[in-house]
PDB file of C-alpha atoms in Angstrom:
ATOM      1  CA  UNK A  45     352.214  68.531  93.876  1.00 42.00           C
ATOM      2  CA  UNK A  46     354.094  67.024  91.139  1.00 46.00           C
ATOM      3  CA  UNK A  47     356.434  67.769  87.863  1.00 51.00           C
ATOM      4  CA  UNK A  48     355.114  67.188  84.683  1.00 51.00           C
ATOM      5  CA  UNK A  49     357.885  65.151  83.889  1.00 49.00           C
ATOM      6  CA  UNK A  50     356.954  62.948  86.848  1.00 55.00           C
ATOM      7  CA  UNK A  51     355.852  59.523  86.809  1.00 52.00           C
ATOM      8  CA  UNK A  52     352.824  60.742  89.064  1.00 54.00           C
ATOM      9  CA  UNK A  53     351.352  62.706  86.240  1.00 53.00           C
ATOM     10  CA  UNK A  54     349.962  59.668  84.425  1.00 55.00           C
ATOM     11  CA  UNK A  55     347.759  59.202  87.478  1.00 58.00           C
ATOM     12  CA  UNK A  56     345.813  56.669  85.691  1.00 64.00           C
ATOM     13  CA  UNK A  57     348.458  54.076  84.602  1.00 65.00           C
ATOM     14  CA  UNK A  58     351.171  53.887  87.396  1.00 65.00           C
ATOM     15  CA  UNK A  59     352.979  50.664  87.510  1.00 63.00           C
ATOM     16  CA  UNK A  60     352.888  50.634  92.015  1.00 69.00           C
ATOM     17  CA  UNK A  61     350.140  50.876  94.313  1.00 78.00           C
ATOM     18  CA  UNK A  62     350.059  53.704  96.340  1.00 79.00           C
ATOM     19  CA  UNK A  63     350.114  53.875 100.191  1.00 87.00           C
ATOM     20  CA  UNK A  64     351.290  55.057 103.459  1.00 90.00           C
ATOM     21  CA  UNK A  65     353.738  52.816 105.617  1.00 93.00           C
ATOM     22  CA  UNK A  66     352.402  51.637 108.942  1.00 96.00           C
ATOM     23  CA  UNK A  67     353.209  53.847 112.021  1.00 96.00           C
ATOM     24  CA  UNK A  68     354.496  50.700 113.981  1.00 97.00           C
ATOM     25  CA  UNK A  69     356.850  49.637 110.464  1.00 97.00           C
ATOM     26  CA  UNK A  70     358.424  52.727 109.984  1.00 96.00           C
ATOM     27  CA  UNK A  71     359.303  52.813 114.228  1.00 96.00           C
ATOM     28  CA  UNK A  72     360.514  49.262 113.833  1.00 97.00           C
ATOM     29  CA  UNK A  73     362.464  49.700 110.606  1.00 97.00           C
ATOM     30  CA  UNK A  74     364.216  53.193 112.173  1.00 95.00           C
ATOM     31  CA  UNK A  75     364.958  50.824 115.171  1.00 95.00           C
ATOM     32  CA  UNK A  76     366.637  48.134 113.017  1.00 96.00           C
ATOM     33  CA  UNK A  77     368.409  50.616 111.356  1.00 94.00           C
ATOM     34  CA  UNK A  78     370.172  52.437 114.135  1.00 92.00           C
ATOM     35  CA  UNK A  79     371.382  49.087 115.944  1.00 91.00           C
ATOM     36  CA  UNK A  80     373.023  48.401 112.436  1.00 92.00           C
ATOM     37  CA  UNK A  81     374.486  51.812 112.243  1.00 89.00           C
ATOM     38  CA  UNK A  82     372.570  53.103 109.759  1.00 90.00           C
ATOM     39  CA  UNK A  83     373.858  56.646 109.082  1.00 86.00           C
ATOM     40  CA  UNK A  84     370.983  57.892 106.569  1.00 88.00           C
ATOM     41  CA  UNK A  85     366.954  57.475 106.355  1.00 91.00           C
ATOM     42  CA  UNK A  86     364.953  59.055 103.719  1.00 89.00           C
ATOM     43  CA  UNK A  87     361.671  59.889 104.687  1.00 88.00           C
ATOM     44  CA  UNK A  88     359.923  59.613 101.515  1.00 82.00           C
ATOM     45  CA  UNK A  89     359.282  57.204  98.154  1.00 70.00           C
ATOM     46  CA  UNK A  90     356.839  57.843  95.526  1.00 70.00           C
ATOM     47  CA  UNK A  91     355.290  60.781  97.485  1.00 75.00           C
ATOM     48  CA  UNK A  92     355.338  63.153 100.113  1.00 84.00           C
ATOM     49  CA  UNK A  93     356.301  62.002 103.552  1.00 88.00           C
ATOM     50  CA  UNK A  94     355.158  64.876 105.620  1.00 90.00           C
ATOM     51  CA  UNK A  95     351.322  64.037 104.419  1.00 89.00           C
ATOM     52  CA  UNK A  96     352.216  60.840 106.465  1.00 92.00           C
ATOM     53  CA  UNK A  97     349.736  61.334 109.492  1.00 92.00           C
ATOM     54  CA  UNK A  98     352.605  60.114 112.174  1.00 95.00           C
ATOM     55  CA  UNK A  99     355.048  61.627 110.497  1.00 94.00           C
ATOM     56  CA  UNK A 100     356.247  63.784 113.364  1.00 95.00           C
ATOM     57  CA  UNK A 101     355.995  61.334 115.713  1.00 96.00           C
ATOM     58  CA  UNK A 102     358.192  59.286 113.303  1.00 95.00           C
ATOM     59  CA  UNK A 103     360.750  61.794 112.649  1.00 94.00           C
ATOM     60  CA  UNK A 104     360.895  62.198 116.436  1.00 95.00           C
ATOM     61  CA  UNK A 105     362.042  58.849 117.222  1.00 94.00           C
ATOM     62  CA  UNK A 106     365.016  58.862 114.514  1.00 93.00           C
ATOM     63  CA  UNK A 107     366.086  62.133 116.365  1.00 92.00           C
ATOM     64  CA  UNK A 108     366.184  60.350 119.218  1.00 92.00           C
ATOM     65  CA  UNK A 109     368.210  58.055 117.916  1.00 90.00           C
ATOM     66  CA  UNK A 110     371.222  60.067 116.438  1.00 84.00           C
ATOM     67  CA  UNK A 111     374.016  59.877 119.126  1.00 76.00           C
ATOM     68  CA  UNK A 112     377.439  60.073 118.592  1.00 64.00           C
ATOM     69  CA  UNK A 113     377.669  56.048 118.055  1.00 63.00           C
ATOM     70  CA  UNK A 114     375.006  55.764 115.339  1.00 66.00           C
ATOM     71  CA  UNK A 115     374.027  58.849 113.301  1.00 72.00           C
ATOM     72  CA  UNK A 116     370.895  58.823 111.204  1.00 78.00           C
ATOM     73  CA  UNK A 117     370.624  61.718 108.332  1.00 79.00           C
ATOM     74  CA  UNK A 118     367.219  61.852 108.855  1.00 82.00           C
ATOM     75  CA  UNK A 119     366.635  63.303 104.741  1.00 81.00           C
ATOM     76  CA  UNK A 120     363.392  64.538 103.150  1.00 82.00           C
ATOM     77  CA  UNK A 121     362.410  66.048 100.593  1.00 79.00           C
ATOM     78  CA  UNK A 122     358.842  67.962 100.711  1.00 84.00           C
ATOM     79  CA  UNK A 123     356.929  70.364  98.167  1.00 86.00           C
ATOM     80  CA  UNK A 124     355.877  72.067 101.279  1.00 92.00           C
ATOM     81  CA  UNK A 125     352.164  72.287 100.785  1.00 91.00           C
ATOM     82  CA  UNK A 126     351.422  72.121 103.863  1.00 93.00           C
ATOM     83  CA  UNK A 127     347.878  72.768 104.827  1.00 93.00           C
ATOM     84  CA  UNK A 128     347.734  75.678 107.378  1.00 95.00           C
ATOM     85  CA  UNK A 129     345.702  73.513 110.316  1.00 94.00           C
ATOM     86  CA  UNK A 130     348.444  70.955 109.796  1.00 94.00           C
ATOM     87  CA  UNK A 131     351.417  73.484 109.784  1.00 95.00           C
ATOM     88  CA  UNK A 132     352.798  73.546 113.241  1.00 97.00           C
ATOM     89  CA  UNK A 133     353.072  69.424 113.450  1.00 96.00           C
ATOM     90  CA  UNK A 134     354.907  69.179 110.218  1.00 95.00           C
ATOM     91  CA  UNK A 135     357.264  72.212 111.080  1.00 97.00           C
ATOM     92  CA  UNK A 136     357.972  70.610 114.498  1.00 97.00           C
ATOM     93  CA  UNK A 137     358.640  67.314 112.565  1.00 96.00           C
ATOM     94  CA  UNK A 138     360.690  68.390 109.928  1.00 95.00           C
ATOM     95  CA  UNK A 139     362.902  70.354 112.661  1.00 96.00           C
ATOM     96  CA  UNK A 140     363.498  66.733 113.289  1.00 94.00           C
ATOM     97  CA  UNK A 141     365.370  65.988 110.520  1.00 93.00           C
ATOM     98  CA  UNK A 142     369.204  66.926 108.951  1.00 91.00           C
ATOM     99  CA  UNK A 143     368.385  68.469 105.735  1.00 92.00           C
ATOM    100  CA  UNK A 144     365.267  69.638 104.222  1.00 94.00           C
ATOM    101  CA  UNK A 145     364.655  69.582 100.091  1.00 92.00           C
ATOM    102  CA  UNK A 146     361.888  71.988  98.904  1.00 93.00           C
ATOM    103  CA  UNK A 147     361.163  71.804  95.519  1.00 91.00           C
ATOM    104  CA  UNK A 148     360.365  75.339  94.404  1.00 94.00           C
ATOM    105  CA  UNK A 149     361.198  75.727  90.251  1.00 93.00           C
ATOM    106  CA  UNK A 150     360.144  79.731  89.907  1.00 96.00           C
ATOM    107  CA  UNK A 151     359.522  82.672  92.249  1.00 97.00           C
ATOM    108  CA  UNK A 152     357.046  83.549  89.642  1.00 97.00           C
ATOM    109  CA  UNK A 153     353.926  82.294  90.592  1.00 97.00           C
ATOM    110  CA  UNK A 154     352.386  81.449  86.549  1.00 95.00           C
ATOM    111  CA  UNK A 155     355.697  79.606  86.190  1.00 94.00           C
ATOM    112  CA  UNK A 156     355.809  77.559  89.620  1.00 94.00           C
ATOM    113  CA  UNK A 157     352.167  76.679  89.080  1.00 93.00           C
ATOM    114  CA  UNK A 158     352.448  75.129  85.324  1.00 90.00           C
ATOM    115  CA  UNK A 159     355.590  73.064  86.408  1.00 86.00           C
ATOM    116  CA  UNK A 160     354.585  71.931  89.664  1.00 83.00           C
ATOM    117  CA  UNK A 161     350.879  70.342  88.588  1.00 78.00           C
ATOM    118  CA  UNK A 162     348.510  71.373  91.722  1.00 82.00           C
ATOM    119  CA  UNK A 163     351.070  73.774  92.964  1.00 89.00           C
ATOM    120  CA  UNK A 164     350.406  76.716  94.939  1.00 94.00           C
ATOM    121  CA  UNK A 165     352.782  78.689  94.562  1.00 96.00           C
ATOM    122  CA  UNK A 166     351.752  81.756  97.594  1.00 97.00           C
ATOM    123  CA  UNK A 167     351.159  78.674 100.314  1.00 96.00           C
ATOM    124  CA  UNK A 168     354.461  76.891  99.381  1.00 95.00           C
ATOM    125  CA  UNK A 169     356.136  80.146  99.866  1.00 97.00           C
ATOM    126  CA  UNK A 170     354.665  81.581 103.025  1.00 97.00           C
ATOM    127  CA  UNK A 171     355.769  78.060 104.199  1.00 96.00           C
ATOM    128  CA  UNK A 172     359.276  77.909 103.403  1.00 97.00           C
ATOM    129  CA  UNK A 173     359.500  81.498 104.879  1.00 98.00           C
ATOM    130  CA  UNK A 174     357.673  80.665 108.187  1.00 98.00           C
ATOM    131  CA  UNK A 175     359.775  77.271 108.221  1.00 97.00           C
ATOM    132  CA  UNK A 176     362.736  79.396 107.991  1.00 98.00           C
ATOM    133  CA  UNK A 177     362.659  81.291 110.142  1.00 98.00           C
ATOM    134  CA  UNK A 178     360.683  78.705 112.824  1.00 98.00           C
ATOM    135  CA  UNK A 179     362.749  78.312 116.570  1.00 98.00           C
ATOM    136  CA  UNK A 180     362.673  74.873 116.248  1.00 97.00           C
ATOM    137  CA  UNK A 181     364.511  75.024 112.526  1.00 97.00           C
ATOM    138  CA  UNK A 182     366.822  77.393 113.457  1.00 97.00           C
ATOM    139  CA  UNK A 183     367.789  75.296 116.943  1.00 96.00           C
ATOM    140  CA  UNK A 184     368.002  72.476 115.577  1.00 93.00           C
ATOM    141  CA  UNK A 185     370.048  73.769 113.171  1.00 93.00           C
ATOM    142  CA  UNK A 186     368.318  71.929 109.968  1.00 94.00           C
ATOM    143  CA  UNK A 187     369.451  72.407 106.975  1.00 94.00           C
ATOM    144  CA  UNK A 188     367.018  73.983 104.229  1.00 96.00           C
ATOM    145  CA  UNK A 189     367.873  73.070 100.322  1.00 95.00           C
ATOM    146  CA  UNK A 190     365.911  75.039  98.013  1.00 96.00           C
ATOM    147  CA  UNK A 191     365.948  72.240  94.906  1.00 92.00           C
ATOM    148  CA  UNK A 192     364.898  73.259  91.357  1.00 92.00           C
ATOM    149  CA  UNK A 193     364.709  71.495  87.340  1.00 87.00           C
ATOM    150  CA  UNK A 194     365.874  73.761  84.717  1.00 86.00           C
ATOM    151  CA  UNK A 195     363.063  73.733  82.161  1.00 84.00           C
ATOM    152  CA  UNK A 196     362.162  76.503  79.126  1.00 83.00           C
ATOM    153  CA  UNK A 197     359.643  77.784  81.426  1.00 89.00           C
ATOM    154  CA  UNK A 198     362.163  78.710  83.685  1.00 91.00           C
ATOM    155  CA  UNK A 199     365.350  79.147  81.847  1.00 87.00           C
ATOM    156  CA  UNK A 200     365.506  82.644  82.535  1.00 91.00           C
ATOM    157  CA  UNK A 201     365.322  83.116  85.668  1.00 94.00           C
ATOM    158  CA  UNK A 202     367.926  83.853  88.349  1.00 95.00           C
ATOM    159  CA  UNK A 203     366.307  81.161  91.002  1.00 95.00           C
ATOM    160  CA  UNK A 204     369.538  80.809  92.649  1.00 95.00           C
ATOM    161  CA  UNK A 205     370.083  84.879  93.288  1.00 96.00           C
ATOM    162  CA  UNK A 206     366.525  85.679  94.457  1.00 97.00           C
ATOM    163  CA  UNK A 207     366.363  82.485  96.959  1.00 97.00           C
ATOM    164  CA  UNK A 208     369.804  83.378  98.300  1.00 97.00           C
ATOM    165  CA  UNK A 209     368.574  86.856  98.909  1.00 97.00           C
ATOM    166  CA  UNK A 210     365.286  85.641 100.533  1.00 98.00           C
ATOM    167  CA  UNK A 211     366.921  83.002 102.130  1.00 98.00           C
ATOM    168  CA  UNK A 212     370.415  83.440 102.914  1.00 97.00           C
ATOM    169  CA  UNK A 213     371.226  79.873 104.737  1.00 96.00           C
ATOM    170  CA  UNK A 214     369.671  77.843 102.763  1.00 97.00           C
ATOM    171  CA  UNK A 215     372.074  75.365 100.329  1.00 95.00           C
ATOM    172  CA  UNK A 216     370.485  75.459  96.468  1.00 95.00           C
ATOM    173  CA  UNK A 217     370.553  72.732  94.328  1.00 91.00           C
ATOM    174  CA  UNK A 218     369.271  73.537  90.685  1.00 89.00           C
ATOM    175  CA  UNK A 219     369.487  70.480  88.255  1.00 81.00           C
ATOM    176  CA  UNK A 220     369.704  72.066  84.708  1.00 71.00           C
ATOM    177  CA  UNK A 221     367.787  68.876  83.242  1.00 65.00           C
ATOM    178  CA  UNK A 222     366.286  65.755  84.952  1.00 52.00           C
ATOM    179  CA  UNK A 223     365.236  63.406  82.190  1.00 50.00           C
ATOM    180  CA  UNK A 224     362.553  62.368  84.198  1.00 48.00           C
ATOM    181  CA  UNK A 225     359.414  59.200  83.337  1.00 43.00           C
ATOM    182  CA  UNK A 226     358.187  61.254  80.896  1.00 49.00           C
ATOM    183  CA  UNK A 227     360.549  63.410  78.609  1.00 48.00           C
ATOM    184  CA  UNK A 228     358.253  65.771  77.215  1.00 51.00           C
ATOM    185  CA  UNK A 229     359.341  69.163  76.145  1.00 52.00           C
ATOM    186  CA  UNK A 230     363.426  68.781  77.496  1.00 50.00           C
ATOM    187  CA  UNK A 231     364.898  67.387  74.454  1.00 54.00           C
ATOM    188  CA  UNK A 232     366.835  70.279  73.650  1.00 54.00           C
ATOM    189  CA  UNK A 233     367.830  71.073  77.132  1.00 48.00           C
ATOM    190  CA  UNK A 234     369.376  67.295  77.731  1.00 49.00           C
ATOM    191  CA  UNK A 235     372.991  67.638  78.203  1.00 49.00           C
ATOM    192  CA  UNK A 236     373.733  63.985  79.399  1.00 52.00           C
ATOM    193  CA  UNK A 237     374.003  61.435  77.222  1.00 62.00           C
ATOM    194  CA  UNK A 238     373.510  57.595  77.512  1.00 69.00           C
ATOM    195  CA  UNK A 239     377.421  56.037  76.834  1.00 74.00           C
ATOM    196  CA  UNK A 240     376.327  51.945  76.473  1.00 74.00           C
ATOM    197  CA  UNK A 241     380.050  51.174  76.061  1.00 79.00           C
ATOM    198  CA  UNK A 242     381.578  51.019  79.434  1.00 79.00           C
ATOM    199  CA  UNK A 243     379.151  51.208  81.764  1.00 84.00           C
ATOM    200  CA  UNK A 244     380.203  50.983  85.511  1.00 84.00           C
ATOM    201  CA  UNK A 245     378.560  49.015  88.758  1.00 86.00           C
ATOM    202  CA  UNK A 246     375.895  51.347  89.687  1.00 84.00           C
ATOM    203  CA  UNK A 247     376.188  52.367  93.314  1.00 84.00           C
ATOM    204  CA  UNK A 248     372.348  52.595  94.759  1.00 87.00           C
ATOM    205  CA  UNK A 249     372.485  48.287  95.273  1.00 91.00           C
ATOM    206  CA  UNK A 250     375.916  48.868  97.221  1.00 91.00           C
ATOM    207  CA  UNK A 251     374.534  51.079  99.601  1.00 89.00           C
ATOM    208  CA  UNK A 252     371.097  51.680  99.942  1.00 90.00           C
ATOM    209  CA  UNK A 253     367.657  49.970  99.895  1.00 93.00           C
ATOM    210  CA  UNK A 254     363.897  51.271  99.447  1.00 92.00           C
ATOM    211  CA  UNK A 255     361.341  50.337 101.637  1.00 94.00           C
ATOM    212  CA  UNK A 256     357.764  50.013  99.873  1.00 92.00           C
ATOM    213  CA  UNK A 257     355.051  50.870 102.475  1.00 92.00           C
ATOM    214  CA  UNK A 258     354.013  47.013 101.750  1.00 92.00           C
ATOM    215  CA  UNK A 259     356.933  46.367 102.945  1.00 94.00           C
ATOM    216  CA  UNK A 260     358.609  45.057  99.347  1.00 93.00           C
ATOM    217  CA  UNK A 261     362.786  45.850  99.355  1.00 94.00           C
ATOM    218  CA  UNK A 262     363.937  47.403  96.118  1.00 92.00           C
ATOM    219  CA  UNK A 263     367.544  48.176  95.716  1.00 92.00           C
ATOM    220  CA  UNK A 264     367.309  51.020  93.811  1.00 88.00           C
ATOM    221  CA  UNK A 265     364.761  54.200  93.378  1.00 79.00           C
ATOM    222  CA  UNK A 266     364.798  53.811  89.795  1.00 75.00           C
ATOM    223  CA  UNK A 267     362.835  50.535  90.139  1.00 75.00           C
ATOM    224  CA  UNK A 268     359.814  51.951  90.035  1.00 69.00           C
ATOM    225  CA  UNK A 269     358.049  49.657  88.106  1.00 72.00           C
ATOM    226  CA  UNK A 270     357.593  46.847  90.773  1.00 74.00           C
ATOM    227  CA  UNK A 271     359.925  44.944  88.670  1.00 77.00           C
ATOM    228  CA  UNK A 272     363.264  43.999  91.018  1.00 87.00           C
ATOM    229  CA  UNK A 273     362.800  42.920  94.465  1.00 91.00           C
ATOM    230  CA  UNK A 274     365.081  41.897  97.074  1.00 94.00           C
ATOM    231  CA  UNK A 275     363.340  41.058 100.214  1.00 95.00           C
ATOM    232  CA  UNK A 276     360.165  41.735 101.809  1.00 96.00           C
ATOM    233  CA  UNK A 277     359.993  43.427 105.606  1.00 97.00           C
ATOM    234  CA  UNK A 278     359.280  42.376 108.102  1.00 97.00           C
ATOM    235  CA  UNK A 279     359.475  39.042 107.698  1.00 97.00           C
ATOM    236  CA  UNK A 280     362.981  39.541 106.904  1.00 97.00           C
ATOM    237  CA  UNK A 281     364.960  41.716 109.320  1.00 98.00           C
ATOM    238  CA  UNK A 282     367.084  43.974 107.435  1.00 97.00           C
ATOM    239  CA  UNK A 283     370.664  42.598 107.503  1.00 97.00           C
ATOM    240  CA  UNK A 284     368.874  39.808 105.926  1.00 97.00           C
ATOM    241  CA  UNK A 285     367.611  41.591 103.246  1.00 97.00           C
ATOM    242  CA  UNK A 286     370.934  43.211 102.744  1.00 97.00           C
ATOM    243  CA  UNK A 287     372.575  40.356 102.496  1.00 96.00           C
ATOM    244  CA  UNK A 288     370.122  37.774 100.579  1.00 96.00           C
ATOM    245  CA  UNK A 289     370.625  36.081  97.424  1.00 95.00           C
ATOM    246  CA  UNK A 290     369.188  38.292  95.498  1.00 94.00           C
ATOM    247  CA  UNK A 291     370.887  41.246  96.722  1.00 96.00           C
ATOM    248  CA  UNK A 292     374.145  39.907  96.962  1.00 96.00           C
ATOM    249  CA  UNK A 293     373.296  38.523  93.088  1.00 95.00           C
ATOM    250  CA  UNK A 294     372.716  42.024  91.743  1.00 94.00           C
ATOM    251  CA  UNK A 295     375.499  43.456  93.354  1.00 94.00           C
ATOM    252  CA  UNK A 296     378.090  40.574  91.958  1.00 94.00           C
ATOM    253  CA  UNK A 297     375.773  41.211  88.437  1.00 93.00           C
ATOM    254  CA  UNK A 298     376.470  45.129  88.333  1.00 91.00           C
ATOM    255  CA  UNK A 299     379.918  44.761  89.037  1.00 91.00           C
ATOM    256  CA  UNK A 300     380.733  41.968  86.236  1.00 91.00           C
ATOM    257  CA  UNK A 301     378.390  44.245  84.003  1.00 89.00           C
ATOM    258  CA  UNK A 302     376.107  41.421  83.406  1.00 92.00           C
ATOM    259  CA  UNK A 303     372.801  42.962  85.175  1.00 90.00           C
ATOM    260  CA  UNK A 304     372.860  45.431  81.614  1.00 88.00           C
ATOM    261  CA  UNK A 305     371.586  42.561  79.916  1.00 88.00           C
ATOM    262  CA  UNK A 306     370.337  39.880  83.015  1.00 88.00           C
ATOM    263  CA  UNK A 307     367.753  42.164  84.883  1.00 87.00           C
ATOM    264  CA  UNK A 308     364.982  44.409  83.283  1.00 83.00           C
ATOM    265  CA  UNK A 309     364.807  47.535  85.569  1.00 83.00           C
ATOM    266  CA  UNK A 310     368.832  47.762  84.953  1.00 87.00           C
ATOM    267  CA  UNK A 311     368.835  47.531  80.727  1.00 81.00           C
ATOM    268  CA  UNK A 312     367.238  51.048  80.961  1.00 73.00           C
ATOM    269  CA  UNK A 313     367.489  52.192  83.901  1.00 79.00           C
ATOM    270  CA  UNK A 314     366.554  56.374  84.352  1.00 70.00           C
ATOM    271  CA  UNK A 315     369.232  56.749  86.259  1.00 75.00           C
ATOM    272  CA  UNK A 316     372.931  57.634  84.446  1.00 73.00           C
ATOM    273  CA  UNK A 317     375.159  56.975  87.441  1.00 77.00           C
ATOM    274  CA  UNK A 318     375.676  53.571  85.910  1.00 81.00           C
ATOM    275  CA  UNK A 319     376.284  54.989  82.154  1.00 78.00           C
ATOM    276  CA  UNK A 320     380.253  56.439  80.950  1.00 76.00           C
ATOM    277  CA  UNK A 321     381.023  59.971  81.632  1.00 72.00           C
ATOM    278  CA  UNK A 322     378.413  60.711  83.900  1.00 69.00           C
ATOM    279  CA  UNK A 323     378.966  64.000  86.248  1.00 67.00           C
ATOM    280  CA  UNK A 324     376.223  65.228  88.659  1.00 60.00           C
ATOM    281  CA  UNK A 325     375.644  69.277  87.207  1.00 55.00           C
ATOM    282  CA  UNK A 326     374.527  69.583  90.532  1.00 50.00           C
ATOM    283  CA  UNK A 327     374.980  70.511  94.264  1.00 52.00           C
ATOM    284  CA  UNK A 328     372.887  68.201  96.919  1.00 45.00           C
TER     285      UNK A 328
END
């Protein structure tokens, strides 16, 4: 299930290869990560981590991890169609984790299903209420965020009121525009705008890295275009990564303001953190 907006709609022509991450990768990786003290995993890139078929098994092992010496923030985000047969695993796996996103743009069902291509918008429901209310959620004590884009098919629409009344724990994180890959139809509704004088070091190289299920190290989410690199796992262990050439390259690039003009995914890059006057219009 997808946005139109999304890369993922131009099935045809996407610039990555699709994949799922070996079991014994993603164990090693989560292993790597806690003796570094790694306070934050996130279980997903470029699709949905639950359809992962270890993925509670996974999510079980971070858990096990988190202690009060090295906390991981075991993050997802899911559109939480979850097959019925496959229901109880996931729900048991994300009961695993700190915080749950659910991307859920309307509670009217025409709506949901035109913005979320291949959505279904009674099973995603019926899960988020079952997953709500599930023992292992509520001992746990994880966190449910109810995430939705502001579009004109949903302008209207009170999502924040009705899924506080439905569910009355759950955090809610609208984003009144997300100038996504493709920027059909949200022109009007675009209330950022790109500031190329004074742009600042963008933070995403300084403190995080994305793990390709290939094993390729990007430094950033917005590099989705296979076109920056900064280590490949395992044959590098992660400090190493961290702290290679490359990395340590980009970083020193972003923060003399050079990368704007040296590498390709940062001239454009999707994201505005980097750009002037940039303010998130929303709660996470």
């Amino acid at each position: 299930m997808r946005c139109n907006y999304c890369y993922h709609s131009d099935q045809d022509n996407l610039p990555f290869t699709k994949g799922y991450m070996t079991a014994e990768m993603a164990k090693n990786i989560i292993l790597e990560a806690s003796v570094l003290g790694v306070h934050s995993l996130k279980f997903n890139f470029r699709g949905e981590s639950t359809m992962h078929p270890n993925y509670t098994e996974i999510t079980t092992l971070a858990k096990s991890l988190s202690n009060k010496s090295t906390f991981i923030d075991r993050l997802a985000n899911s559109n939480f169609k979850i097959p019925v047969k496959a229901r109880e695993d996931r729900f048991i796996g994300l009961s695993k984790l700190t915080k749950v996103k659910v991307s859920y743009d309307s509670f009217l069902k025409p709506v949901f299903e035109t913005q979320r291509a291949k959505g279904n918008h009674d099973l995603t429901t019926e899960n988020i209420d079952l997953f709500y209310n599930h023992p292992e959620r509520i001992k746990s004590e994880t966190i449910i965020v109810i995430q939705a884009v502001r579009t004109k098919l949903n302008k209207d629409e009170d999502i924040e009121g009705e899924a506080k009344k439905r569910w009355p724990e759950a955090l809610i994180s609208i984003r009144e525009v997300v100038e996504g890959r493709v920027d059909a139809d949200l022109d009007e509704y675009t209330n950022k705008k790109r500031d190329l004088s004074g742009r600042s070091s963008c933070l995403q190289a300084h403190n995080r890295m994305i793990i390709h299920h290939d094993g390729k190290v990007s430094p950033c989410c917005p590099s989705y275009k296979n076109d920056l690199f900064i280590g490949k796992y395992p044959s590098q262990s992660l400090y190493k990564i961290f702290n290679s050439k490359m990395a340590t390259t980009l970083r020193k690039d972003l923060k003399n303001k050079s990368a704007f003009e040296k590498h390709e995914a940062c001239k454009d890059c999707s994201s505005f953190e980097s750009y002037k006057g940039w303010k998130p219009t929303w709660n996470s």
